[in-house]
Amino acid sequence: MMPQTTSYVRVLVVDDHELTRFTLKLALKRQSHIEVVGMASNGMEALRQMKKYRPDLVVLDLNMPVMDGWTFSRHAKQKYPGTKIVAYSSVEGGKEQIAADGAIIDAYCEKAESTERLLNVIEAIA
């Protein structure tokens, strides 16, 4: 019998609220197949983190200072097209905007949803 290899999903967490970043990190770290490789407070910082850590998936807020989630996603998809992006935001009409904007964001989860729902969204696209 061949030993089973474990596949990890390398995640970058991006949100301008420190408490949200750390809460997400704790929730994600509890999953045996998820490794949080970095955290950033805005899109510009996140692009630097992507170059350094090459995450498989990014969980990000859409409304952030310096560089918002929309702009970050366009840059990230150009440079790292295989990276999946989950918008985790409370922006009004976010899901509809994502649908209209094409494939720069792969999935959306409202911040008002449970952590379990976010984990399900991550599982679905990872």
Tab-separated table of N, CA and C in Angstrom:
chain	number	residue	atom	x	y	z
A	1	MET	N	0.847	-1.183	0.000
A	1	MET	CA	0.000	0.000	0.000
A	1	MET	C	0.889	1.241	0.000
A	2	MET	N	0.564	2.180	-0.891
A	2	MET	CA	1.326	3.425	-0.995
A	2	MET	C	0.931	4.364	0.137
A	3	PRO	N	1.896	5.064	0.730
A	3	PRO	CA	1.531	6.045	1.752
A	3	PRO	C	0.755	7.194	1.113
A	4	GLN	N	-0.251	7.660	1.807
A	4	GLN	CA	-1.069	8.754	1.304
A	4	GLN	C	-0.355	10.078	1.548
A	5	THR	N	-0.236	10.870	0.497
A	5	THR	CA	0.402	12.168	0.652
A	5	THR	C	-0.653	13.210	0.981
A	6	THR	N	-0.296	14.118	1.835
A	6	THR	CA	-1.212	15.176	2.227
A	6	THR	C	-0.951	16.392	1.360
A	7	SER	N	-2.012	16.929	0.801
A	7	SER	CA	-1.898	18.116	-0.032
A	7	SER	C	-2.346	19.326	0.778
A	8	TYR	N	-1.461	20.276	0.924
A	8	TYR	CA	-1.765	21.487	1.677
A	8	TYR	C	-2.198	22.596	0.732
A	9	VAL	N	-3.113	23.407	1.197
A	9	VAL	CA	-3.502	24.612	0.487
A	9	VAL	C	-2.790	25.760	1.191
A	10	ARG	N	-1.954	26.461	0.456
A	10	ARG	CA	-1.187	27.579	1.010
A	10	ARG	C	-2.016	28.844	0.839
A	11	VAL	N	-2.342	29.500	1.963
A	11	VAL	CA	-3.284	30.623	1.953
A	11	VAL	C	-2.620	31.914	2.425
A	12	LEU	N	-2.941	32.994	1.720
A	12	LEU	CA	-2.564	34.348	2.117
A	12	LEU	C	-3.835	35.063	2.557
A	13	VAL	N	-3.825	35.653	3.753
A	13	VAL	CA	-4.979	36.370	4.301
A	13	VAL	C	-4.722	37.872	4.171
A	14	VAL	N	-5.681	38.593	3.554
A	14	VAL	CA	-5.507	40.028	3.300
A	14	VAL	C	-6.739	40.787	3.788
A	15	ASP	N	-6.556	41.624	4.793
A	15	ASP	CA	-7.641	42.450	5.329
A	15	ASP	C	-7.012	43.614	6.079
A	16	ASP	N	-7.634	44.782	5.985
A	16	ASP	CA	-7.062	45.948	6.662
A	16	ASP	C	-7.358	45.968	8.154
A	17	HIS	N	-8.222	45.098	8.627
A	17	HIS	CA	-8.513	45.014	10.063
A	17	HIS	C	-7.699	43.882	10.688
A	18	GLU	N	-6.834	44.256	11.600
A	18	GLU	CA	-5.934	43.288	12.229
A	18	GLU	C	-6.690	42.153	12.908
A	19	LEU	N	-7.766	42.471	13.614
A	19	LEU	CA	-8.536	41.439	14.306
A	19	LEU	C	-9.098	40.421	13.319
A	20	THR	N	-9.582	40.882	12.188
A	20	THR	CA	-10.105	39.970	11.163
A	20	THR	C	-8.997	39.072	10.636
A	21	ARG	N	-7.834	39.640	10.350
A	21	ARG	CA	-6.705	38.834	9.865
A	21	ARG	C	-6.353	37.726	10.848
A	22	PHE	N	-6.220	38.076	12.117
A	22	PHE	CA	-5.812	37.079	13.099
A	22	PHE	C	-6.911	36.058	13.381
A	23	THR	N	-8.155	36.478	13.339
A	23	THR	CA	-9.263	35.540	13.520
A	23	THR	C	-9.290	34.532	12.373
A	24	LEU	N	-9.129	35.028	11.155
A	24	LEU	CA	-9.091	34.127	10.001
A	24	LEU	C	-7.895	33.185	10.082
A	25	LYS	N	-6.756	33.717	10.471
A	25	LYS	CA	-5.567	32.875	10.591
A	25	LYS	C	-5.811	31.736	11.576
A	26	LEU	N	-6.381	32.054	12.725
A	26	LEU	CA	-6.663	31.014	13.720
A	26	LEU	C	-7.641	29.978	13.189
A	27	ALA	N	-8.697	30.429	12.529
A	27	ALA	CA	-9.701	29.500	11.990
A	27	ALA	C	-9.103	28.608	10.903
A	28	LEU	N	-8.293	29.192	10.040
A	28	LEU	CA	-7.704	28.420	8.949
A	28	LEU	C	-6.640	27.450	9.447
A	29	LYS	N	-5.850	27.874	10.431
A	29	LYS	CA	-4.789	27.009	10.963
A	29	LYS	C	-5.344	25.758	11.633
A	30	ARG	N	-6.594	25.809	12.061
A	30	ARG	CA	-7.208	24.638	12.698
A	30	ARG	C	-7.531	23.540	11.689
A	31	GLN	N	-7.457	23.868	10.422
A	31	GLN	CA	-7.705	22.888	9.368
A	31	GLN	C	-6.382	22.203	9.024
A	32	SER	N	-6.362	20.887	9.062
A	32	SER	CA	-5.106	20.155	8.879
A	32	SER	C	-4.510	20.311	7.483
A	33	HIS	N	-5.301	20.668	6.504
A	33	HIS	CA	-4.820	20.756	5.126
A	33	HIS	C	-4.585	22.195	4.654
A	34	ILE	N	-4.700	23.162	5.564
A	34	ILE	CA	-4.494	24.567	5.202
A	34	ILE	C	-3.294	25.123	5.955
A	35	GLU	N	-2.416	25.776	5.209
A	35	GLU	CA	-1.265	26.443	5.808
A	35	GLU	C	-1.360	27.934	5.486
A	36	VAL	N	-1.438	28.760	6.506
A	36	VAL	CA	-1.449	30.207	6.302
A	36	VAL	C	0.004	30.643	6.133
A	37	VAL	N	0.347	31.073	4.918
A	37	VAL	CA	1.743	31.405	4.624
A	37	VAL	C	2.060	32.880	4.819
A	38	GLY	N	1.028	33.715	4.906
A	38	GLY	CA	1.277	35.137	5.096
A	38	GLY	C	0.003	35.909	5.352
A	39	MET	N	0.190	37.142	5.823
A	39	MET	CA	-0.933	38.044	6.067
A	39	MET	C	-0.519	39.433	5.603
A	40	ALA	N	-1.508	40.176	5.088
A	40	ALA	CA	-1.241	41.530	4.611
A	40	ALA	C	-2.422	42.425	4.944
A	41	SER	N	-2.153	43.730	5.052
A	41	SER	CA	-3.207	44.674	5.431
A	41	SER	C	-3.755	45.479	4.254
A	42	ASN	N	-3.178	45.297	3.067
A	42	ASN	CA	-3.680	45.982	1.867
A	42	ASN	C	-3.180	45.243	0.631
A	43	GLY	N	-3.705	45.627	-0.521
A	43	GLY	CA	-3.361	44.938	-1.756
A	43	GLY	C	-1.905	45.055	-2.159
A	44	MET	N	-1.295	46.204	-1.928
A	44	MET	CA	0.116	46.400	-2.280
A	44	MET	C	1.003	45.446	-1.479
A	45	GLU	N	0.751	45.398	-0.185
A	45	GLU	CA	1.504	44.481	0.681
A	45	GLU	C	1.242	43.032	0.266
A	46	ALA	N	0.017	42.734	-0.119
A	46	ALA	CA	-0.346	41.377	-0.532
A	46	ALA	C	0.410	40.953	-1.790
A	47	LEU	N	0.604	41.866	-2.734
A	47	LEU	CA	1.369	41.521	-3.940
A	47	LEU	C	2.807	41.154	-3.587
A	48	ARG	N	3.398	41.874	-2.633
A	48	ARG	CA	4.756	41.528	-2.182
A	48	ARG	C	4.757	40.148	-1.517
A	49	GLN	N	3.733	39.880	-0.712
A	49	GLN	CA	3.626	38.581	-0.041
A	49	GLN	C	3.447	37.453	-1.071
A	50	MET	N	2.685	37.716	-2.127
A	50	MET	CA	2.479	36.697	-3.164
A	50	MET	C	3.791	36.334	-3.838
A	51	LYS	N	4.591	37.334	-4.140
A	51	LYS	CA	5.887	37.080	-4.770
A	51	LYS	C	6.770	36.236	-3.856
A	52	LYS	N	6.716	36.528	-2.575
A	52	LYS	CA	7.564	35.836	-1.597
A	52	LYS	C	7.075	34.421	-1.288
A	53	TYR	N	5.758	34.238	-1.097
A	53	TYR	CA	5.235	32.966	-0.590
A	53	TYR	C	4.508	32.101	-1.611
A	54	ARG	N	4.119	32.658	-2.759
A	54	ARG	CA	3.417	31.908	-3.803
A	54	ARG	C	2.239	31.085	-3.259
A	55	PRO	N	1.246	31.736	-2.670
A	55	PRO	CA	0.104	30.998	-2.120
A	55	PRO	C	-0.744	30.366	-3.225
A	56	ASP	N	-1.460	29.321	-2.857
A	56	ASP	CA	-2.410	28.689	-3.777
A	56	ASP	C	-3.712	29.474	-3.817
A	57	LEU	N	-4.013	30.144	-2.705
A	57	LEU	CA	-5.300	30.804	-2.542
A	57	LEU	C	-5.140	32.060	-1.689
A	58	VAL	N	-5.903	33.093	-2.026
A	58	VAL	CA	-5.896	34.344	-1.265
A	58	VAL	C	-7.307	34.605	-0.767
A	59	VAL	N	-7.437	34.880	0.530
A	59	VAL	CA	-8.707	35.316	1.115
A	59	VAL	C	-8.538	36.800	1.393
A	60	LEU	N	-9.386	37.650	0.766
A	60	LEU	CA	-9.166	39.079	0.932
A	60	LEU	C	-10.448	39.882	1.031
A	61	ASP	N	-10.302	41.007	1.714
A	61	ASP	CA	-11.361	42.007	1.784
A	61	ASP	C	-11.304	42.810	0.487
A	62	LEU	N	-12.429	43.387	0.098
A	62	LEU	CA	-12.456	44.198	-1.118
A	62	LEU	C	-12.181	45.666	-0.845
A	63	ASN	N	-12.602	46.157	0.318
A	63	ASN	CA	-12.394	47.567	0.679
A	63	ASN	C	-11.206	47.689	1.618
A	64	MET	N	-10.076	48.160	1.078
A	64	MET	CA	-8.862	48.341	1.872
A	64	MET	C	-8.155	49.606	1.406
A	65	PRO	N	-7.350	50.207	2.282
A	65	PRO	CA	-6.571	51.380	1.868
A	65	PRO	C	-5.389	50.970	0.983
A	66	VAL	N	-4.720	51.930	0.434
A	66	VAL	CA	-3.524	51.785	-0.407
A	66	VAL	C	-3.863	51.108	-1.743
A	67	MET	N	-4.301	49.853	-1.702
A	67	MET	CA	-4.759	49.149	-2.900
A	67	MET	C	-5.919	48.253	-2.500
A	68	ASP	N	-7.073	48.461	-3.122
A	68	ASP	CA	-8.260	47.682	-2.751
A	68	ASP	C	-8.199	46.264	-3.325
A	69	GLY	N	-9.162	45.453	-2.921
A	69	GLY	CA	-9.196	44.056	-3.343
A	69	GLY	C	-9.413	43.856	-4.829
A	70	TRP	N	-10.186	44.753	-5.454
A	70	TRP	CA	-10.430	44.652	-6.900
A	70	TRP	C	-9.134	44.854	-7.676
A	71	THR	N	-8.414	45.920	-7.341
A	71	THR	CA	-7.163	46.235	-8.036
A	71	THR	C	-6.133	45.146	-7.787
A	72	PHE	N	-6.029	44.714	-6.537
A	72	PHE	CA	-5.114	43.621	-6.205
A	72	PHE	C	-5.422	42.395	-7.055
A	73	SER	N	-6.698	42.031	-7.141
A	73	SER	CA	-7.092	40.820	-7.867
A	73	SER	C	-6.705	40.886	-9.337
A	74	ARG	N	-6.876	42.042	-9.960
A	74	ARG	CA	-6.479	42.191	-11.368
A	74	ARG	C	-4.969	41.978	-11.530
A	75	HIS	N	-4.180	42.609	-10.660
A	75	HIS	CA	-2.718	42.438	-10.726
A	75	HIS	C	-2.322	40.990	-10.426
A	76	ALA	N	-2.923	40.410	-9.404
A	76	ALA	CA	-2.575	39.046	-8.995
A	76	ALA	C	-2.884	38.039	-10.094
A	77	LYS	N	-4.038	38.175	-10.738
A	77	LYS	CA	-4.418	37.227	-11.794
A	77	LYS	C	-3.525	37.369	-13.024
A	78	GLN	N	-3.010	38.576	-13.277
A	78	GLN	CA	-2.076	38.755	-14.393
A	78	GLN	C	-0.743	38.069	-14.108
A	79	LYS	N	-0.241	38.243	-12.880
A	79	LYS	CA	1.068	37.692	-12.533
A	79	LYS	C	1.008	36.227	-12.113
A	80	TYR	N	-0.070	35.829	-11.450
A	80	TYR	CA	-0.200	34.480	-10.898
A	80	TYR	C	-1.578	33.921	-11.259
A	81	PRO	N	-1.817	33.600	-12.528
A	81	PRO	CA	-3.162	33.212	-12.970
A	81	PRO	C	-3.708	31.944	-12.308
A	82	GLY	N	-2.853	31.095	-11.790
A	82	GLY	CA	-3.319	29.868	-11.147
A	82	GLY	C	-3.779	30.052	-9.713
A	83	THR	N	-3.497	31.198	-9.132
A	83	THR	CA	-3.885	31.454	-7.744
A	83	THR	C	-5.378	31.739	-7.661
A	84	LYS	N	-6.050	31.068	-6.753
A	84	LYS	CA	-7.479	31.279	-6.529
A	84	LYS	C	-7.665	32.443	-5.560
A	85	ILE	N	-8.733	33.212	-5.779
A	85	ILE	CA	-9.017	34.362	-4.922
A	85	ILE	C	-10.438	34.272	-4.391
A	86	VAL	N	-10.548	34.329	-3.057
A	86	VAL	CA	-11.850	34.366	-2.388
A	86	VAL	C	-12.011	35.750	-1.779
A	87	ALA	N	-13.028	36.472	-2.212
A	87	ALA	CA	-13.345	37.761	-1.599
A	87	ALA	C	-14.154	37.480	-0.342
A	88	TYR	N	-13.658	37.972	0.780
A	88	TYR	CA	-14.329	37.828	2.074
A	88	TYR	C	-14.620	39.242	2.528
A	89	SER	N	-15.838	39.699	2.250
A	89	SER	CA	-16.107	41.122	2.395
A	89	SER	C	-17.554	41.382	2.767
A	90	SER	N	-17.803	42.601	3.181
A	90	SER	CA	-19.171	43.028	3.487
A	90	SER	C	-19.611	44.130	2.530
A	91	VAL	N	-18.928	44.231	1.401
A	91	VAL	CA	-19.247	45.267	0.424
A	91	VAL	C	-20.646	45.021	-0.157
A	92	GLU	N	-21.418	46.083	-0.261
A	92	GLU	CA	-22.778	46.001	-0.792
A	92	GLU	C	-22.743	45.545	-2.250
A	93	GLY	N	-23.497	44.509	-2.564
A	93	GLY	CA	-23.563	44.010	-3.935
A	93	GLY	C	-22.293	43.336	-4.406
A	94	GLY	N	-21.474	42.873	-3.484
A	94	GLY	CA	-20.191	42.266	-3.840
A	94	GLY	C	-20.316	41.073	-4.757
A	95	LYS	N	-21.253	40.197	-4.465
A	95	LYS	CA	-21.427	38.993	-5.276
A	95	LYS	C	-21.805	39.357	-6.713
A	96	GLU	N	-22.681	40.324	-6.864
A	96	GLU	CA	-23.113	40.759	-8.195
A	96	GLU	C	-21.966	41.438	-8.948
A	97	GLN	N	-21.188	42.255	-8.244
A	97	GLN	CA	-20.043	42.922	-8.874
A	97	GLN	C	-19.021	41.902	-9.359
A	98	ILE	N	-18.805	40.872	-8.565
A	98	ILE	CA	-17.852	39.828	-8.936
A	98	ILE	C	-18.334	39.098	-10.180
A	99	ALA	N	-19.613	38.776	-10.223
A	99	ALA	CA	-20.175	38.093	-11.391
A	99	ALA	C	-20.025	38.946	-12.648
A	100	ALA	N	-20.201	40.244	-12.515
A	100	ALA	CA	-20.115	41.151	-13.664
A	100	ALA	C	-18.679	41.442	-14.081
A	101	ASP	N	-17.737	41.286	-13.156
A	101	ASP	CA	-16.345	41.669	-13.409
A	101	ASP	C	-15.522	40.563	-14.068
A	102	GLY	N	-16.098	39.423	-14.307
A	102	GLY	CA	-15.358	38.350	-14.954
A	102	GLY	C	-14.659	37.452	-13.958
A	103	ALA	N	-13.519	36.907	-14.372
A	103	ALA	CA	-12.869	35.848	-13.609
A	103	ALA	C	-11.728	36.306	-12.712
A	104	ILE	N	-11.694	37.573	-12.297
A	104	ILE	CA	-10.568	37.988	-11.454
A	104	ILE	C	-10.728	37.523	-10.013
A	105	ILE	N	-11.974	37.280	-9.585
A	105	ILE	CA	-12.226	36.751	-8.243
A	105	ILE	C	-13.004	35.451	-8.416
A	106	ASP	N	-12.515	34.393	-7.789
A	106	ASP	CA	-13.075	33.062	-8.011
A	106	ASP	C	-14.292	32.746	-7.158
A	107	ALA	N	-14.393	33.358	-5.987
A	107	ALA	CA	-15.527	33.075	-5.100
A	107	ALA	C	-15.722	34.241	-4.140
A	108	TYR	N	-16.905	34.285	-3.545
A	108	TYR	CA	-17.259	35.372	-2.628
A	108	TYR	C	-17.934	34.793	-1.397
A	109	CYS	N	-17.582	35.327	-0.235
A	109	CYS	CA	-18.230	34.957	1.020
A	109	CYS	C	-18.440	36.223	1.838
A	110	GLU	N	-19.663	36.446	2.248
A	110	GLU	CA	-19.987	37.611	3.083
A	110	GLU	C	-19.313	37.469	4.441
A	111	LYS	N	-18.819	38.569	4.980
A	111	LYS	CA	-18.229	38.535	6.320
A	111	LYS	C	-19.259	38.158	7.377
A	112	ALA	N	-20.528	38.398	7.101
A	112	ALA	CA	-21.581	38.053	8.054
A	112	ALA	C	-21.819	36.543	8.129
A	113	GLU	N	-21.308	35.793	7.160
A	113	GLU	CA	-21.464	34.335	7.149
A	113	GLU	C	-20.568	33.703	8.217
A	114	SER	N	-20.851	32.454	8.518
A	114	SER	CA	-20.057	31.728	9.509
A	114	SER	C	-18.685	31.367	8.944
A	115	THR	N	-17.761	31.103	9.836
A	115	THR	CA	-16.433	30.649	9.426
A	115	THR	C	-16.548	29.340	8.662
A	116	GLU	N	-17.479	28.504	9.073
A	116	GLU	CA	-17.699	27.227	8.390
A	116	GLU	C	-18.062	27.455	6.922
A	117	ARG	N	-18.875	28.455	6.661
A	117	ARG	CA	-19.249	28.778	5.280
A	117	ARG	C	-18.014	29.197	4.482
A	118	LEU	N	-17.158	30.023	5.070
A	118	LEU	CA	-15.925	30.423	4.392
A	118	LEU	C	-15.062	29.201	4.095
A	119	LEU	N	-14.938	28.302	5.050
A	119	LEU	CA	-14.153	27.085	4.837
A	119	LEU	C	-14.736	26.251	3.703
A	120	ASN	N	-16.064	26.183	3.614
A	120	ASN	CA	-16.713	25.456	2.520
A	120	ASN	C	-16.403	26.095	1.171
A	121	VAL	N	-16.402	27.414	1.130
A	121	VAL	CA	-16.072	28.132	-0.110
A	121	VAL	C	-14.627	27.830	-0.510
A	122	ILE	N	-13.724	27.861	0.452
A	122	ILE	CA	-12.314	27.558	0.180
A	122	ILE	C	-12.175	26.138	-0.348
A	123	GLU	N	-12.837	25.189	0.301
A	123	GLU	CA	-12.794	23.786	-0.130
A	123	GLU	C	-13.278	23.630	-1.563
A	124	ALA	N	-14.330	24.363	-1.906
A	124	ALA	CA	-14.939	24.226	-3.227
A	124	ALA	C	-14.011	24.666	-4.360
A	125	ILE	N	-13.138	25.626	-4.103
A	125	ILE	CA	-12.297	26.128	-5.198
A	125	ILE	C	-10.822	25.765	-5.079
A	126	ALA	N	-10.403	25.252	-3.931
A	126	ALA	CA	-8.974	24.974	-3.707
A	126	ALA	C	-8.457	23.819	-4.536
